[in-house]
Amino acid sequence: MSDKKSLFKNTRVIIFTLLLLGSIVAIHPGYTPGKGTTSNLNFGLDLEGGSWLQIKLEGALAQIDADSGKLLSGIVEPLIGAPIEVTKNDLEVGGSADKSITFTTSAPVSASQLESLGTVSVEKLSGNTTQVTISSTSKEALIQAYLSKALDAEIVPMGTPNGIIYEIRTAVTEAQLEALLEKAGGSIHKNEDGTSTYKEGVSSETRDLTRDILNDKLNSMGLKDIPVRTVGDEYILIDFAGIDLATAKEIAEKPGKFEIRIQTTGNETVHVLYGDSIVSVGIPSFHDEQWHTPFTLDDEGARTLQKVALETGAIDNPDSHYLNMYLDGVKIYGAPLSYSAASKLREGPIYSWEASTGTDDTAKAESTALQVHLRAGALPVNVQLVGSGHVDAGLGAQFKTAALVTGLISLIAVAAVVFFRYRKPEILVPMVGTSLSEVIMILGVASLIGWQLDLASIAGIIAAIGTGIDHLVIITDEVLYEGKLPPTKVFNSRIGKAFAIILGAASTNIIALSPLVVMGFGSLKGFAITTIIGVFIGVVVARPVYGVIIKELLHVEESENVGMTE
């Protein structure tokens, strides 16, 4: 009896018991009428049913050769509606500290028209000739501006050891890009072997940014732990467990591109700013008989809106200049500036604004969706759906049942082998109980971190059971001698030897699986993470407790046998 009491006073056993109870609480198993068994566990697509999508990121990468003078003509002439003549060009000369380019034209030019290219100075010459000098600029800035204007897309220059590569964040073929550059005397750069530097896709940084934004959006919508995985630089895979295909498509394909435009004349509008100028988004609220999503602009965005409002005359005549807001090209808000807002804009920029979506439940949903998209930010590139599928919920339930049955069969088979080997319930019960407790702890960790369990994760749990039984057999074989425990000093020596072997084996498993956690995706990553968690829990928590338990139980048996003999 004293041995049993000392067992429950052992610190390792107490910690083990608390962690086991904590895991059960984290899993929170239960039963709900009409829904069956419930828990906090998250199951993946293959166990829960749902939809999967494969989306392609639209974009291209290329190095570009071009003449800066012709590029400038391609940018400015459509803007002012008249030809220009480049009279000075430092951009083609290497080593110039203050690079600039100068042109003359017969058309009027304002500095604000070209300020995105650099520092602009305008000088009126004799007659109707205007001379414009653009300083603090570069050929790369002109290439970026030309392509951005021609393709109506964001162009991102990236420095590499081989030169500047331009990331074009929209769908454009090599032939289309080549034709566009020919108009400005440019071309796609060729490698030394004559191959083109054009590549369909986006950079790994843009791919990862798109993945992270999608993760943020899905989590914000309450879709817990939706795996978003990247494949190469072009594709992203998303599993929507428990979500129908139509809803999954609507969520994933919408880039959430928010834009503010001001009406000029008729139905024409001029661009003001995009969603990246928004620094904070408030909670949708209902007031003035409308649903509103409040948001705040950064300094640059607020000043840009004020400037455009002044240039278009919206401040002087707000009723004729609607302020329109768009989400993915669809107008979600359109109303004239209030006179109070116009008055404030005359004095300075306005930072706090609201987007109104309407009065009904649909408007409330749109307001919430707008909040999500503004919080997460627009996707840096548009995406194209290239593959999709649906797993029936009934089929997912069958997989779940099959996985559970497979795990139980594995545990029973292991128990049978252990019993036939040792023929001692004092060994069988602790060994099977230890394995079962490890499974519970693995599931408890999965519940706490929101890990989504799929078939590969279940396979990882089964693998952890097998590894755990191997380690428990090593402990048992090392410490037993002719079915009994050796003296305490010998026992301590043998248990130390057993754990040296176990730690070596566990370290090998973790090291071997770690690359799959870092470089793998999908099922491979899930299998690796689950197995590593199982091995870690077993080595740190469960297996030391097993050594304590069998020592106490077999010591009790040995004492009883000795007493009977005497």
XYZ file of C-alpha atoms in Angstrom:
566
model
C 0.000 0.000 0.000
C 2.884 2.335 0.817
C 4.328 1.792 -2.636
C 1.043 2.772 -4.259
C 0.885 5.896 -2.122
C 4.461 6.820 -3.044
C 3.583 6.361 -6.703
C 0.925 9.069 -6.553
C 3.286 11.369 -4.672
C 5.891 11.141 -7.406
C 6.383 14.533 -9.098
C 6.562 13.049 -12.597
C 3.344 11.128 -12.101
C 1.586 14.231 -10.784
C 2.718 16.298 -13.783
C 1.725 13.488 -16.126
C -1.741 13.257 -14.561
C -2.312 17.016 -14.739
C -1.255 17.163 -18.390
C -3.514 14.221 -19.224
C -6.510 15.853 -17.532
C -5.676 19.166 -19.192
C -5.607 17.467 -22.597
C -9.038 15.937 -21.987
C -10.398 19.363 -21.040
C -8.816 20.898 -24.173
C -10.381 18.243 -26.397
C -13.699 18.739 -24.584
C -15.374 15.547 -25.768
C -19.139 15.475 -25.517
C -22.403 14.510 -27.140
C -25.010 16.821 -28.671
C -28.457 15.436 -29.604
C -28.867 15.538 -33.364
C -25.152 16.183 -33.954
C -23.612 13.155 -32.291
C -20.200 13.333 -30.635
C -18.589 16.759 -30.465
C -15.182 18.100 -29.470
C -12.793 21.009 -29.939
C -10.788 19.059 -32.491
C -10.540 20.524 -35.999
C -10.721 17.963 -38.784
C -9.390 18.465 -42.273
C -11.092 18.189 -45.615
C -10.654 14.431 -45.954
C -12.212 13.803 -42.512
C -14.823 16.573 -42.355
C -15.851 16.964 -45.984
C -15.841 20.306 -47.774
C -14.140 21.937 -50.735
C -10.651 22.536 -52.069
C -9.401 25.167 -54.459
C -6.251 25.637 -56.490
C -5.649 29.228 -57.542
C -3.029 30.701 -59.828
C -1.333 34.023 -59.150
C -1.434 36.233 -62.235
C 1.819 38.000 -62.979
C 5.126 37.964 -64.836
C 8.802 38.641 -64.191
C 11.240 40.038 -66.742
C 14.365 42.105 -67.240
C 13.788 44.946 -69.675
C 15.976 46.920 -72.070
C 14.673 50.319 -73.150
C 15.687 53.807 -74.253
C 14.779 56.335 -71.557
C 13.980 59.069 -74.065
C 11.492 56.944 -75.978
C 10.027 55.709 -72.689
C 9.450 59.305 -71.608
C 7.693 60.009 -74.907
C 5.490 56.968 -74.366
C 4.528 58.268 -70.914
C 4.125 61.999 -71.523
C 2.679 62.281 -75.049
C -0.584 60.407 -74.305
C -0.867 62.470 -71.118
C -0.546 65.956 -72.669
C -1.836 65.073 -76.143
C 1.182 66.480 -77.992
C 4.647 65.269 -79.104
C 7.768 66.026 -77.080
C 11.439 66.430 -77.969
C 14.091 65.221 -75.538
C 16.884 67.828 -75.445
C 19.000 66.517 -72.590
C 19.278 63.042 -71.119
C 21.606 62.021 -68.287
C 19.778 58.759 -67.603
C 21.781 56.822 -70.187
C 25.100 58.062 -68.734
C 26.551 55.972 -65.944
C 27.974 57.574 -62.845
C 25.946 60.785 -62.976
C 25.175 61.897 -59.430
C 22.131 64.030 -60.250
C 20.397 62.321 -63.135
C 17.773 64.247 -65.049
C 16.023 64.347 -68.388
C 14.743 67.451 -70.192
C 12.192 67.812 -72.974
C 10.323 70.551 -74.779
C 6.780 70.595 -76.082
C 4.247 72.994 -77.515
C 1.510 71.810 -75.139
C 0.954 73.234 -71.649
C 2.381 71.013 -68.892
C 1.854 71.210 -65.137
C 4.334 69.826 -62.623
C 1.593 67.843 -60.890
C 1.036 65.777 -64.053
C 4.554 64.322 -63.900
C 5.437 64.461 -60.212
C 5.343 60.656 -59.932
C 8.437 60.504 -62.177
C 10.641 62.686 -59.986
C 11.246 66.342 -59.166
C 9.636 68.402 -61.953
C 10.424 71.965 -62.996
C 8.497 73.707 -65.789
C 9.861 76.713 -67.666
C 8.052 78.759 -70.309
C 10.313 79.496 -73.312
C 9.744 81.823 -76.261
C 6.520 81.417 -78.189
C 4.358 78.566 -76.987
C 7.262 76.255 -76.148
C 7.449 74.737 -72.676
C 10.606 73.154 -71.264
C 10.260 70.495 -68.592
C 13.122 69.037 -66.555
C 12.620 65.896 -64.489
C 15.425 65.365 -61.960
C 16.056 62.791 -59.217
C 14.763 60.086 -61.539
C 16.129 57.018 -63.340
C 15.530 54.772 -66.304
C 14.077 52.182 -63.901
C 11.508 54.727 -62.703
C 10.495 55.460 -66.301
C 10.161 51.750 -67.136
C 8.055 51.283 -64.019
C 5.834 54.281 -64.868
C 5.438 53.282 -68.534
C 4.409 49.699 -67.806
C 2.181 50.731 -64.907
C 0.300 53.173 -67.152
C 0.104 50.825 -70.143
C -1.027 47.756 -68.171
C -2.950 49.572 -65.425
C -1.130 47.434 -62.891
C 1.442 47.664 -60.147
C 5.036 47.225 -61.326
C 7.676 46.364 -58.727
C 11.399 46.624 -59.647
C 13.555 44.155 -57.720
C 17.326 44.279 -57.554
C 19.172 41.010 -58.202
C 22.826 40.112 -58.851
C 21.931 39.856 -62.548
C 20.260 43.271 -62.721
C 16.814 44.778 -62.196
C 13.891 42.378 -62.614
C 10.432 43.889 -62.981
C 7.531 42.108 -61.358
C 4.365 42.818 -63.340
C 1.406 42.189 -61.068
C -1.144 41.368 -63.712
C -1.609 38.715 -66.391
C 0.500 39.528 -69.465
C 2.000 37.134 -71.992
C 5.524 37.411 -73.324
C 4.204 38.439 -76.757
C 1.978 41.138 -75.270
C 4.825 42.549 -73.193
C 7.208 42.509 -76.153
C 4.694 44.353 -78.354
C 4.103 46.919 -75.625
C 7.837 47.588 -75.199
C 8.412 47.905 -78.957
C 6.187 50.999 -78.962
C 8.704 52.658 -76.629
C 11.823 51.313 -78.318
C 12.324 48.609 -75.714
C 12.449 44.837 -75.491
C 12.651 41.952 -73.058
C 16.254 41.344 -72.067
C 17.940 38.148 -73.268
C 20.294 35.952 -71.261
C 23.798 35.237 -72.485
C 22.585 31.992 -74.046
C 19.894 33.877 -75.971
C 16.945 32.757 -73.856
C 14.360 35.248 -72.680
C 14.319 36.511 -69.105
C 10.504 36.498 -69.178
C 8.918 34.180 -66.635
C 5.257 33.689 -65.896
C 4.436 33.961 -62.211
C 5.432 36.206 -59.322
C 8.296 36.440 -56.872
C 8.398 34.244 -53.803
C 7.909 37.365 -51.634
C 4.692 38.277 -53.463
C 3.509 34.672 -53.330
C 4.055 34.539 -49.563
C 2.377 37.924 -49.095
C -0.675 36.692 -51.004
C -0.777 33.548 -48.877
C -0.526 35.559 -45.648
C -3.302 37.965 -46.686
C -5.552 35.051 -47.600
C -4.800 33.532 -44.196
C -5.749 36.788 -42.486
C -8.989 37.111 -44.443
C -10.082 33.540 -43.796
C -9.328 33.800 -40.076
C -11.126 37.147 -39.849
C -14.219 35.576 -41.349
C -14.260 33.014 -38.558
C -13.109 30.155 -40.795
C -10.779 28.634 -38.272
C -7.519 27.044 -39.407
C -8.054 26.948 -43.166
C -4.779 25.612 -44.585
C -3.339 27.936 -47.263
C -0.360 26.279 -48.934
C 1.931 27.494 -51.694
C 3.144 25.363 -54.600
C 5.977 26.924 -56.573
C 5.696 30.643 -57.346
C 2.398 30.403 -59.211
C -0.109 28.345 -57.249
C -1.841 28.332 -53.870
C -3.873 25.409 -52.496
C -6.677 25.997 -49.995
C -8.750 23.418 -48.107
C -12.178 24.575 -46.897
C -13.314 21.870 -44.486
C -17.072 21.950 -43.966
C -17.646 24.719 -46.577
C -19.509 24.302 -49.854
C -17.712 24.915 -53.138
C -19.623 28.061 -54.138
C -18.816 29.820 -50.854
C -15.193 28.714 -51.032
C -14.826 30.197 -54.530
C -16.392 33.488 -53.508
C -14.047 33.848 -50.540
C -10.796 32.901 -52.256
C -11.169 34.541 -55.654
C -12.108 38.016 -54.450
C -8.918 40.073 -54.165
C -10.553 42.762 -52.045
C -9.202 45.685 -54.094
C -10.590 48.845 -52.554
C -10.431 52.093 -54.519
C -11.704 55.640 -54.087
C -12.526 57.698 -57.180
C -14.028 61.171 -57.618
C -16.501 61.991 -60.355
C -15.275 64.624 -62.809
C -17.767 65.219 -65.665
C -20.660 63.027 -66.704
C -20.025 59.445 -65.645
C -16.246 59.771 -65.788
C -14.204 59.431 -62.629
C -10.585 59.933 -61.669
C -8.569 57.671 -59.383
C -7.747 58.987 -55.930
C -6.241 56.168 -53.877
C -6.214 52.423 -53.195
C -6.768 50.454 -50.015
C -3.084 50.514 -49.045
C -3.602 54.136 -47.945
C -5.971 52.919 -45.219
C -4.273 52.579 -41.837
C -7.170 51.449 -39.630
C -10.684 50.084 -39.971
C -13.453 50.367 -37.401
C -16.353 48.062 -36.575
C -19.378 48.394 -38.892
C -22.188 50.365 -37.260
C -25.732 51.359 -38.096
C -26.584 55.044 -37.927
C -28.366 57.615 -40.063
C -30.418 54.643 -41.358
C -27.350 53.183 -43.085
C -24.701 50.572 -42.418
C -21.264 52.190 -42.315
C -17.708 50.880 -42.249
C -15.402 53.553 -40.785
C -11.759 53.739 -41.829
C -8.820 56.104 -41.475
C -6.424 57.263 -44.202
C -2.701 57.750 -43.775
C -1.178 61.187 -44.287
C -0.306 60.629 -47.935
C -3.742 59.236 -48.774
C -5.590 62.055 -47.007
C -3.521 64.720 -48.740
C -3.958 63.017 -52.117
C -7.732 63.000 -51.676
C -7.674 66.695 -50.759
C -5.513 67.520 -53.786
C -7.736 65.649 -56.255
C -10.850 67.205 -54.736
C -9.331 70.652 -55.317
C -8.220 69.869 -58.883
C -11.579 68.422 -59.950
C -13.630 71.230 -58.425
C -15.366 68.890 -55.983
C -14.726 71.339 -53.152
C -16.369 74.224 -55.020
C -19.337 72.209 -56.289
C -19.677 69.036 -54.196
C -23.155 68.120 -55.493
C -21.734 67.509 -58.995
C -18.724 65.472 -57.872
C -19.644 62.167 -56.283
C -17.130 60.420 -54.071
C -17.300 56.780 -55.212
C -15.838 53.768 -53.423
C -15.245 50.453 -55.163
C -14.518 46.931 -53.987
C -13.197 44.687 -56.746
C -14.482 47.113 -59.373
C -18.019 47.136 -57.965
C -19.239 50.432 -56.553
C -20.254 50.013 -52.940
C -20.647 53.674 -52.101
C -21.496 56.768 -54.100
C -22.610 60.115 -52.779
C -21.679 63.776 -53.217
C -19.331 65.324 -50.725
C -21.165 66.984 -47.907
C -20.713 70.742 -47.692
C -19.093 70.332 -44.302
C -16.572 67.839 -45.755
C -15.911 70.160 -48.706
C -15.316 73.049 -46.325
C -12.897 70.971 -44.231
C -11.037 69.792 -47.356
C -10.476 73.406 -48.383
C -8.687 73.978 -45.096
C -6.805 70.703 -44.917
C -6.916 66.920 -45.410
C -9.583 64.690 -43.810
C -8.307 61.456 -42.304
C -11.473 59.750 -41.026
C -14.082 58.535 -43.520
C -16.954 56.061 -43.733
C -18.154 53.745 -46.504
C -21.910 53.244 -46.529
C -23.368 50.055 -47.977
C -27.135 50.368 -47.451
C -29.882 49.589 -44.986
C -30.863 45.907 -45.174
C -29.266 42.639 -44.037
C -27.397 42.333 -47.332
C -25.883 45.753 -46.708
C -24.856 44.612 -43.229
C -23.096 41.558 -44.699
C -21.383 43.727 -47.324
C -20.256 46.138 -44.632
C -18.740 43.284 -42.635
C -17.060 41.838 -45.740
C -15.644 45.283 -46.539
C -14.243 45.511 -43.031
C -12.493 42.161 -43.506
C -10.980 43.133 -46.849
C -9.810 46.517 -45.594
C -8.264 44.993 -42.482
C -6.428 42.273 -44.385
C -5.495 44.432 -47.354
C -5.983 43.743 -51.032
C -4.188 40.835 -52.605
C -1.077 42.142 -54.370
C -2.061 40.250 -57.531
C -5.265 38.949 -59.043
C -5.869 35.223 -58.783
C -7.367 32.775 -61.236
C -9.162 29.591 -60.235
C -7.531 26.670 -62.027
C -8.859 23.713 -60.036
C -11.529 22.870 -57.489
C -13.299 19.933 -55.930
C -15.675 18.842 -53.215
C -15.551 16.027 -50.682
C -18.970 14.897 -49.495
C -19.526 15.220 -45.754
C -20.718 11.597 -45.597
C -17.509 10.415 -47.230
C -15.497 12.508 -44.786
C -17.367 10.885 -41.880
C -16.528 7.456 -43.291
C -12.855 8.397 -43.444
C -13.029 9.625 -39.850
C -14.595 6.363 -38.693
C -12.081 4.325 -40.669
C -9.191 6.295 -39.152
C -10.563 5.718 -35.631
C -11.047 2.001 -36.265
C -7.530 1.737 -37.720
C -6.064 3.387 -34.630
C -7.953 1.081 -32.276
C -6.940 -2.008 -34.239
C -3.317 -0.879 -34.111
C -3.529 -0.393 -30.351
C -5.199 -3.797 -29.825
C -2.640 -5.534 -32.034
C 0.202 -3.935 -30.098
C -1.419 -4.946 -26.799
C -1.716 -8.550 -27.968
C 1.955 -8.706 -28.981
C 3.053 -7.187 -25.671
C 0.932 -9.647 -23.667
C 2.299 -12.688 -25.480
C 5.825 -11.407 -24.976
C 5.723 -10.634 -21.240
C 2.618 -12.491 -19.951
C 2.282 -9.898 -17.192
C -0.747 -7.603 -16.776
C 1.495 -5.372 -14.619
C 3.454 -4.573 -17.810
C 0.638 -4.729 -20.352
C -1.711 -2.244 -18.636
C 0.890 0.516 -18.026
C 2.302 0.091 -21.545
C -1.070 0.333 -23.305
C -2.209 3.061 -20.911
C 0.941 5.060 -21.634
C 0.363 4.795 -25.404
C -3.275 5.789 -25.037
C -2.330 8.757 -22.846
C 0.167 9.924 -25.480
C -2.598 9.909 -28.095
C -4.827 11.977 -25.797
C -2.025 14.478 -25.180
C -1.303 14.790 -28.911
C -4.982 15.513 -29.544
C -4.981 17.974 -26.649
C -2.078 19.906 -28.170
C -3.854 19.852 -31.549
C -6.954 21.364 -29.912
C -4.989 24.096 -28.146
C -3.054 25.246 -31.221
C -6.000 24.810 -33.601
C -4.160 22.239 -35.697
C -6.324 20.680 -38.373
C -6.256 16.888 -38.299
C -6.368 15.016 -41.597
C -5.611 11.454 -42.648
C -1.891 12.189 -42.719
C -2.049 13.546 -39.165
C -3.861 10.387 -38.027
C -1.112 8.371 -39.713
C 1.399 10.453 -37.754
C -0.402 9.596 -34.501
C -0.324 5.884 -35.382
C 3.382 6.210 -36.194
C 3.904 7.881 -32.809
C 2.128 4.934 -31.146
C 4.476 2.502 -32.881
C 7.542 4.529 -31.930
C 6.294 4.805 -28.361
C 5.746 1.057 -28.018
C 9.271 0.443 -29.329
C 10.647 2.739 -26.649
C 8.551 1.146 -23.900
C 9.767 -2.305 -24.942
C 13.359 -1.042 -24.754
C 12.727 0.230 -21.224
C 11.060 -3.019 -20.175
C 13.752 -5.293 -21.645
C 16.553 -3.244 -20.129
C 15.217 -3.163 -16.554
C 13.846 -6.724 -16.258
C 15.982 -9.691 -15.388
C 14.256 -13.090 -15.467
C 10.914 -11.287 -15.223
C 11.892 -9.367 -12.076
C 13.440 -6.061 -11.201
C 17.129 -5.954 -10.318
C 18.441 -4.131 -7.249
C 17.929 -0.378 -7.191
C 21.479 0.535 -8.269
C 21.343 -1.868 -11.209
C 17.835 -0.664 -12.082
C 18.989 2.962 -12.194
C 21.914 2.013 -14.397
C 19.735 0.055 -16.811
C 16.975 2.688 -16.950
C 19.648 5.273 -17.755
C 20.948 3.077 -20.561
C 17.416 2.588 -21.900
C 16.748 6.314 -21.985
C 20.068 6.961 -23.699
C 18.917 4.636 -26.489
C 15.449 6.233 -26.558
C 16.792 9.785 -26.701
C 19.083 8.839 -29.556
C 16.241 7.227 -31.496
C 13.872 10.140 -30.794
C 16.471 12.690 -31.873
C 16.983 10.783 -35.106
C 13.227 10.797 -35.784
C 12.898 14.524 -35.109
C 15.922 15.432 -37.228
C 14.720 13.241 -40.079
C 11.209 14.756 -40.056
C 12.212 18.391 -39.499
C 12.894 19.125 -43.207
C 9.294 18.136 -43.984
C 8.049 20.722 -41.476
C 10.105 23.480 -43.118
C 9.971 22.507 -46.794
C 6.990 20.185 -47.019
C 3.385 21.117 -47.552
C -0.025 19.592 -47.076
C -0.079 15.982 -45.965
C 3.690 15.656 -45.613
C 3.880 18.625 -43.256
C 0.897 17.437 -41.199
C 2.380 13.955 -40.839
C 5.751 15.348 -39.766
C 4.350 17.801 -37.208
C 2.041 15.244 -35.605
C 4.772 12.625 -35.363
C 7.271 15.094 -33.864
C 4.710 16.250 -31.278
C 4.010 12.610 -30.380
C 7.697 11.728 -30.019
C 8.367 14.846 -27.924
C 5.438 14.205 -25.568
C 6.465 10.563 -25.202
C 10.128 11.204 -24.422
C 9.628 14.196 -22.115
C 6.415 13.206 -20.277
C 5.052 9.710 -20.785
C 8.029 7.340 -20.957
C 9.757 8.520 -17.751
C 6.441 7.978 -15.951
C 6.210 4.456 -17.409
C 9.610 3.677 -15.898
C 8.390 4.864 -12.482
C 5.132 2.899 -12.721
C 6.600 -0.474 -13.692
C 9.238 -0.136 -10.990
C 6.575 0.387 -8.349
C 4.166 -2.279 -9.666
C 6.779 -5.002 -10.189
C 8.459 -4.126 -6.887
C 5.102 -4.682 -5.123
C 4.727 -8.043 -6.839
C 8.269 -9.042 -5.915
C 7.718 -8.108 -2.271
C 4.499 -10.114 -2.091
C 6.215 -13.183 -3.608
C 9.072 -12.904 -1.128
C 6.640 -12.715 1.803
C 4.750 -15.815 0.657
C 7.969 -17.800 0.368
C 8.987 -16.994 3.884
